[in-house]
Amino acid sequence: MSGDETRDGVSLTNLDGPLFDGAGATKRDLVDYLDAVHERILPALRGRALSVMRVRPGQPPFMQKNVPKYTPSFVRTVTMWAEASRREVTYAVCDDRRTLLWFANQRAVEYHPALVRDHHATHLVLDLDPPEENAWELAVQVAWLVRRALDDAGLAGAVKTSGAKGLHIFVPVEEGVAAEDLAAATRALAARAERVDPALATTAFIREDREGKVFVDSTRAGGATVVAAYSPRIRPGVPVSFPVPWEDLPHVSPGDHTVHTAARLLGDRDPWAELMPPPQRLPADLIEQGHTIPVARVQAMHEGKRRARARREQ
């Protein structure tokens, strides 16, 4: 049986089929979960250009940025210039339950909103990417290094699981900060966290240079996206990116929060909203320091070329 039904005017099809290989969940589980948390996830998506990760039966997952031609008229869209692909992209904007249900029916599992709303940056984000071995334990230790760097700068942030093996730390910023200043402040915070304990944390963009340390990724600035709080991930068991109080980090693991458990754990609460500090002004010295730090991707590109030349000359 396909289990087709309609919710909020959206036709939902093939609900009882597996979501993807290894998911341990059906498409119905995805739809039911997103519907149950729609009041919590929509504030993170509303008004933002949205990219989604979709899965189709028997096919690898893919990132969808441009909306497909069959997108219904009730889905709001916004057209933006994509610097990476050097073209205009028409993104969906997920403002309401109906749009979210339509995405769920399209097997959109992951929701990656832009970090800007109405052309204004809203958050500074550090993405903690641990090595495979002891991933969660190391990510938690480095999260505390980042918190210390934030405290020293007079800033506060909220933390959530990435839904994979790492953590995301969000710092809300006052409207009007220039994109280049936000990026600089992010680089400076990453460098300060690394300086607290360079045996644990690294800002090395090139993977082979990380030496088993947690990568403090400072590149999520400007037009970047980060998976939303409460978004599922395309991983075995379908884990969910979930907010965690700082003091609870040592007592949880990524597998605690899945499409099967997260809605029940939330109850009527919205911990991401509860834990998020108010918007803050970025300190001038933090921005100034960041402007002296090379952009990680650019530095890595030049270093890669240098290493390639050295190999050719050997």
CSV table of C-alpha atoms in Angstrom, one decimal:
chain,number,residue,atom,x,y,z
A,1,MET,CA,0.0,0.0,0.0
A,2,SER,CA,1.3,3.4,-0.9
A,3,GLY,CA,-0.5,5.3,2.0
A,4,ASP,CA,-1.2,8.4,0.0
A,5,GLU,CA,-3.0,11.2,1.7
A,6,THR,CA,-3.5,15.0,1.7
A,7,ARG,CA,-2.4,17.6,4.3
A,8,ASP,CA,-2.9,21.3,4.1
A,9,GLY,CA,-3.8,20.9,0.4
A,10,VAL,CA,-0.6,19.0,-0.4
A,11,SER,CA,-0.9,15.6,-2.0
A,12,LEU,CA,1.5,13.2,-0.2
A,13,THR,CA,2.4,10.0,-2.1
A,14,ASN,CA,4.2,6.7,-1.6
A,15,LEU,CA,4.4,7.4,2.2
A,16,ASP,CA,5.0,3.8,3.2
A,17,GLY,CA,8.1,3.2,1.0
A,18,PRO,CA,11.6,3.3,2.5
A,19,LEU,CA,13.1,6.8,2.6
A,20,PHE,CA,16.6,5.7,1.4
A,21,ASP,CA,18.8,2.6,1.8
A,22,GLY,CA,19.9,2.3,5.4
A,23,ALA,CA,17.5,4.9,6.7
A,24,GLY,CA,15.5,2.7,9.0
A,25,ALA,CA,12.7,5.0,8.2
A,26,THR,CA,9.9,5.5,5.6
A,27,LYS,CA,8.9,8.6,3.7
A,28,ARG,CA,5.9,8.8,6.2
A,29,ASP,CA,8.4,9.0,9.1
A,30,LEU,CA,10.0,12.0,7.4
A,31,VAL,CA,6.7,13.7,6.6
A,32,ASP,CA,5.3,13.1,10.1
A,33,TYR,CA,8.5,14.4,11.8
A,34,LEU,CA,8.7,17.6,9.8
A,35,ASP,CA,5.0,18.2,10.3
A,36,ALA,CA,5.3,17.7,14.0
A,37,VAL,CA,8.2,20.2,14.3
A,38,HIS,CA,7.1,22.7,11.6
A,39,GLU,CA,6.5,25.4,14.2
A,40,ARG,CA,10.1,25.0,15.4
A,41,ILE,CA,12.0,24.6,12.0
A,42,LEU,CA,10.1,27.2,10.0
A,43,PRO,CA,11.6,30.2,12.0
A,44,ALA,CA,15.0,29.0,10.8
A,45,LEU,CA,13.9,28.8,7.2
A,46,ARG,CA,11.5,31.7,6.8
A,47,GLY,CA,12.7,34.5,4.6
A,48,ARG,CA,15.9,32.7,3.5
A,49,ALA,CA,17.0,31.3,0.2
A,50,LEU,CA,16.8,27.5,0.7
A,51,SER,CA,18.9,24.7,-0.6
A,52,VAL,CA,17.8,21.1,0.1
A,53,MET,CA,19.3,17.6,-0.1
A,54,ARG,CA,16.9,15.2,-1.7
A,55,VAL,CA,16.9,11.4,-2.2
A,56,ARG,CA,15.2,9.4,-4.9
A,57,PRO,CA,14.8,5.6,-4.8
A,58,GLY,CA,17.9,3.9,-6.2
A,59,GLN,CA,19.7,7.2,-6.8
A,60,PRO,CA,22.4,9.0,-4.8
A,61,PRO,CA,21.4,12.1,-2.8
A,62,PHE,CA,21.6,15.5,-4.6
A,63,MET,CA,21.6,19.1,-3.6
A,64,GLN,CA,18.8,21.2,-5.1
A,65,LYS,CA,19.2,24.9,-5.3
A,66,ASN,CA,17.2,26.0,-8.4
A,67,VAL,CA,13.6,25.2,-7.9
A,68,PRO,CA,12.2,22.6,-10.5
A,69,LYS,CA,9.8,23.7,-13.2
A,70,TYR,CA,7.0,21.8,-11.6
A,71,THR,CA,7.2,23.8,-8.3
A,72,PRO,CA,3.7,24.9,-7.3
A,73,SER,CA,2.7,28.5,-7.3
A,74,PHE,CA,2.2,28.7,-3.5
A,75,VAL,CA,6.0,28.2,-3.0
A,76,ARG,CA,7.6,31.6,-2.7
A,77,THR,CA,10.9,32.0,-4.6
A,78,VAL,CA,13.8,34.4,-4.7
A,79,THR,CA,16.5,34.9,-7.4
A,80,MET,CA,20.0,35.5,-6.3
A,81,TRP,CA,23.4,35.6,-7.8
A,82,ALA,CA,25.5,32.5,-7.0
A,83,GLU,CA,29.2,33.5,-7.0
A,84,ALA,CA,30.4,29.9,-7.0
A,85,SER,CA,28.6,28.9,-10.2
A,86,ARG,CA,28.6,32.5,-11.7
A,87,ARG,CA,24.9,32.5,-12.5
A,88,GLU,CA,21.5,33.5,-11.1
A,89,VAL,CA,19.8,30.8,-9.1
A,90,THR,CA,16.0,30.8,-8.2
A,91,TYR,CA,15.7,29.4,-4.7
A,92,ALA,CA,12.7,28.4,-2.8
A,93,VAL,CA,11.8,30.2,0.4
A,94,CYS,CA,10.1,27.9,2.9
A,95,ASP,CA,7.7,30.3,4.8
A,96,ASP,CA,4.9,28.0,5.8
A,97,ARG,CA,3.7,24.5,6.7
A,98,ARG,CA,2.3,23.9,3.2
A,99,THR,CA,5.7,24.5,1.5
A,100,LEU,CA,7.5,22.4,4.1
A,101,LEU,CA,5.1,19.5,3.4
A,102,TRP,CA,5.6,19.9,-0.3
A,103,PHE,CA,9.3,19.6,0.2
A,104,ALA,CA,8.9,16.6,2.4
A,105,ASN,CA,6.8,14.9,-0.4
A,106,GLN,CA,9.7,15.7,-2.8
A,107,ARG,CA,11.9,13.6,-0.4
A,108,ALA,CA,13.8,16.7,0.7
A,109,VAL,CA,15.5,15.4,3.8
A,110,GLU,CA,18.0,18.1,4.6
A,111,TYR,CA,17.2,21.9,4.8
A,112,HIS,CA,20.1,24.3,4.3
A,113,PRO,CA,19.0,27.9,4.6
A,114,ALA,CA,21.3,30.8,3.8
A,115,LEU,CA,22.8,32.7,6.7
A,116,VAL,CA,21.4,36.0,5.3
A,117,ARG,CA,17.8,37.2,5.4
A,118,ASP,CA,16.8,40.2,3.3
A,119,HIS,CA,20.4,40.7,2.3
A,120,HIS,CA,21.5,41.0,5.9
A,121,ALA,CA,23.7,38.5,7.7
A,122,THR,CA,22.0,37.2,10.9
A,123,HIS,CA,24.6,34.8,12.4
A,124,LEU,CA,28.3,34.1,12.8
A,125,VAL,CA,28.8,30.4,12.5
A,126,LEU,CA,31.6,28.0,13.4
A,127,ASP,CA,31.4,24.5,12.2
A,128,LEU,CA,33.3,21.9,14.2
A,129,ASP,CA,34.4,19.0,12.0
A,130,PRO,CA,36.1,16.3,14.0
A,131,PRO,CA,38.2,13.3,12.7
A,132,GLU,CA,36.5,9.9,12.4
A,133,GLU,CA,38.1,8.5,15.6
A,134,ASN,CA,36.6,9.7,18.9
A,135,ALA,CA,34.6,12.2,16.8
A,136,TRP,CA,32.0,13.3,19.3
A,137,GLU,CA,34.2,13.5,22.3
A,138,LEU,CA,36.7,15.6,20.5
A,139,ALA,CA,34.0,17.9,19.0
A,140,VAL,CA,32.6,18.6,22.5
A,141,GLN,CA,36.1,19.4,23.8
A,142,VAL,CA,36.7,21.9,21.0
A,143,ALA,CA,33.2,23.4,21.5
A,144,TRP,CA,34.3,24.4,24.9
A,145,LEU,CA,37.4,26.0,23.4
A,146,VAL,CA,35.2,28.0,21.1
A,147,ARG,CA,33.0,29.0,24.1
A,148,ARG,CA,36.0,30.3,25.9
A,149,ALA,CA,37.0,32.3,22.9
A,150,LEU,CA,33.5,33.8,22.7
A,151,ASP,CA,33.5,34.6,26.4
A,152,ASP,CA,36.9,36.4,26.1
A,153,ALA,CA,35.4,38.4,23.2
A,154,GLY,CA,32.3,39.3,25.2
A,155,LEU,CA,30.1,37.2,22.9
A,156,ALA,CA,27.6,34.4,23.5
A,157,GLY,CA,26.4,31.6,21.2
A,158,ALA,CA,24.1,28.6,21.0
A,159,VAL,CA,25.3,25.1,20.0
A,160,LYS,CA,23.6,22.3,18.2
A,161,THR,CA,24.6,18.9,16.8
A,162,SER,CA,25.2,19.0,13.1
A,163,GLY,CA,23.2,15.8,12.7
A,164,ALA,CA,26.4,14.1,11.5
A,165,LYS,CA,29.5,13.9,13.7
A,166,GLY,CA,30.2,17.5,14.5
A,167,LEU,CA,28.7,20.6,16.1
A,168,HIS,CA,27.6,24.0,14.9
A,169,ILE,CA,28.0,27.1,17.1
A,170,PHE,CA,25.7,30.1,16.1
A,171,VAL,CA,26.3,33.7,17.3
A,172,PRO,CA,23.5,36.1,16.4
A,173,VAL,CA,24.8,39.4,15.1
A,174,GLU,CA,23.3,42.9,14.9
A,175,GLU,CA,21.9,43.8,11.5
A,176,GLY,CA,24.2,45.8,9.3
A,177,VAL,CA,27.5,44.1,9.8
A,178,ALA,CA,29.5,44.1,6.5
A,179,ALA,CA,30.0,40.7,5.0
A,180,GLU,CA,33.8,41.0,5.0
A,181,ASP,CA,33.8,42.1,8.6
A,182,LEU,CA,31.6,39.1,9.6
A,183,ALA,CA,33.9,36.7,7.8
A,184,ALA,CA,37.0,38.3,9.4
A,185,ALA,CA,35.4,38.0,12.9
A,186,THR,CA,34.7,34.3,12.2
A,187,ARG,CA,38.3,33.7,11.2
A,188,ALA,CA,39.5,35.5,14.3
A,189,LEU,CA,37.3,33.4,16.6
A,190,ALA,CA,38.5,30.2,15.0
A,191,ALA,CA,42.1,31.3,15.4
A,192,ARG,CA,41.5,32.2,19.1
A,193,ALA,CA,39.9,28.8,19.8
A,194,GLU,CA,42.8,27.0,18.1
A,195,ARG,CA,45.3,29.1,20.2
A,196,VAL,CA,43.6,27.9,23.5
A,197,ASP,CA,44.6,24.3,22.8
A,198,PRO,CA,46.4,23.7,19.4
A,199,ALA,CA,46.7,20.0,20.3
A,200,LEU,CA,42.9,19.7,20.0
A,201,ALA,CA,41.8,22.3,17.5
A,202,THR,CA,43.1,23.4,14.1
A,203,THR,CA,42.1,25.9,11.4
A,204,ALA,CA,44.0,23.9,8.7
A,205,PHE,CA,41.7,23.9,5.7
A,206,ILE,CA,43.7,21.1,3.9
A,207,ARG,CA,42.5,17.8,5.4
A,208,GLU,CA,45.9,16.2,5.4
A,209,ASP,CA,47.3,19.0,7.6
A,210,ARG,CA,44.8,18.4,10.5
A,211,GLU,CA,46.7,15.6,12.1
A,212,GLY,CA,43.6,14.1,13.8
A,213,LYS,CA,42.5,17.4,15.3
A,214,VAL,CA,39.0,19.0,15.1
A,215,PHE,CA,38.8,21.4,12.2
A,216,VAL,CA,37.3,24.8,13.3
A,217,ASP,CA,35.7,25.8,10.0
A,218,SER,CA,35.4,29.6,9.7
A,219,THR,CA,34.2,29.6,6.1
A,220,ARG,CA,30.5,29.6,6.8
A,221,ALA,CA,30.1,33.3,6.1
A,222,GLY,CA,28.7,35.5,3.3
A,223,GLY,CA,26.4,33.5,1.1
A,224,ALA,CA,27.0,30.2,2.8
A,225,THR,CA,24.4,27.8,4.1
A,226,VAL,CA,24.3,25.7,7.2
A,227,VAL,CA,21.8,22.9,7.9
A,228,ALA,CA,19.0,24.2,10.0
A,229,ALA,CA,18.2,23.3,13.6
A,230,TYR,CA,15.7,20.4,13.6
A,231,SER,CA,16.6,19.4,10.0
A,232,PRO,CA,17.1,15.6,9.4
A,233,ARG,CA,20.2,14.4,7.7
A,234,ILE,CA,20.8,11.7,5.1
A,235,ARG,CA,22.6,9.3,7.4
A,236,PRO,CA,21.8,5.9,8.7
A,237,GLY,CA,18.9,6.2,11.2
A,238,VAL,CA,18.1,9.7,9.9
A,239,PRO,CA,19.6,11.8,12.7
A,240,VAL,CA,18.4,15.3,13.3
A,241,SER,CA,20.4,18.5,13.9
A,242,PHE,CA,19.4,19.2,17.5
A,243,PRO,CA,20.0,22.1,20.0
A,244,VAL,CA,21.9,21.2,23.1
A,245,PRO,CA,22.5,23.4,26.2
A,246,TRP,CA,26.2,23.9,26.7
A,247,GLU,CA,26.3,22.1,30.0
A,248,ASP,CA,24.5,19.0,28.5
A,249,LEU,CA,27.1,18.5,25.7
A,250,PRO,CA,29.0,15.7,27.5
A,251,HIS,CA,25.8,13.8,28.2
A,252,VAL,CA,24.4,13.5,24.7
A,253,SER,CA,25.4,11.8,21.4
A,254,PRO,CA,24.3,12.5,17.8
A,255,GLY,CA,22.3,9.2,17.8
A,256,ASP,CA,20.0,10.4,20.5
A,257,HIS,CA,18.1,12.7,18.1
A,258,THR,CA,16.5,11.1,15.1
A,259,VAL,CA,13.2,11.5,13.1
A,260,HIS,CA,11.9,8.8,15.4
A,261,THR,CA,12.8,10.5,18.7
A,262,ALA,CA,13.3,14.2,18.3
A,263,ALA,CA,9.7,15.4,18.2
A,264,ARG,CA,9.0,13.5,21.4
A,265,LEU,CA,12.1,14.9,23.1
A,266,LEU,CA,11.0,18.4,22.2
A,267,GLY,CA,7.5,18.2,23.5
A,268,ASP,CA,6.1,21.7,23.3
A,269,ARG,CA,9.4,23.5,23.7
A,270,ASP,CA,11.7,25.2,21.1
A,271,PRO,CA,15.1,24.9,22.7
A,272,TRP,CA,16.9,26.6,19.7
A,273,ALA,CA,14.9,29.7,20.3
A,274,GLU,CA,15.3,29.4,24.1
A,275,LEU,CA,19.1,29.0,23.9
A,276,MET,CA,19.8,31.6,21.3
A,277,PRO,CA,21.2,34.9,22.7
A,278,PRO,CA,20.0,38.2,21.4
A,279,PRO,CA,21.9,39.8,18.4
A,280,GLN,CA,25.3,41.2,19.4
A,281,ARG,CA,27.7,43.8,18.1
A,282,LEU,CA,31.0,42.3,17.0
A,283,PRO,CA,34.0,43.7,18.8
A,284,ALA,CA,36.3,46.0,16.7
A,285,ASP,CA,39.5,44.2,17.8
A,286,LEU,CA,38.0,40.8,16.7
A,287,ILE,CA,37.2,42.2,13.2
A,288,GLU,CA,40.6,43.9,13.0
A,289,GLN,CA,42.4,40.7,13.9
A,290,GLY,CA,40.4,38.7,11.4
A,291,HIS,CA,41.4,41.0,8.5
A,292,THR,CA,45.0,40.0,9.1
A,293,ILE,CA,44.2,36.3,8.8
A,294,PRO,CA,44.2,34.9,5.2
A,295,VAL,CA,40.9,33.5,3.9
A,296,ALA,CA,41.2,29.7,4.4
A,297,ARG,CA,40.0,28.6,1.0
A,298,VAL,CA,42.2,31.0,-0.9
A,299,GLN,CA,45.2,30.1,1.3
A,300,ALA,CA,44.5,26.4,0.7
A,301,MET,CA,44.3,26.9,-3.1
A,302,HIS,CA,47.7,28.7,-3.2
A,303,GLU,CA,49.2,26.0,-0.9
A,304,GLY,CA,47.8,23.3,-3.1
A,305,LYS,CA,49.4,24.8,-6.2
A,306,ARG,CA,52.7,25.2,-4.4
A,307,ARG,CA,52.7,21.6,-3.3
A,308,ALA,CA,51.8,20.5,-6.8
A,309,ARG,CA,54.7,22.4,-8.2
A,310,ALA,CA,57.0,20.9,-5.7
A,311,ARG,CA,55.9,17.4,-6.6
A,312,ARG,CA,56.5,18.1,-10.3
A,313,GLU,CA,60.0,19.4,-9.6
A,314,GLN,CA,61.0,16.3,-7.6
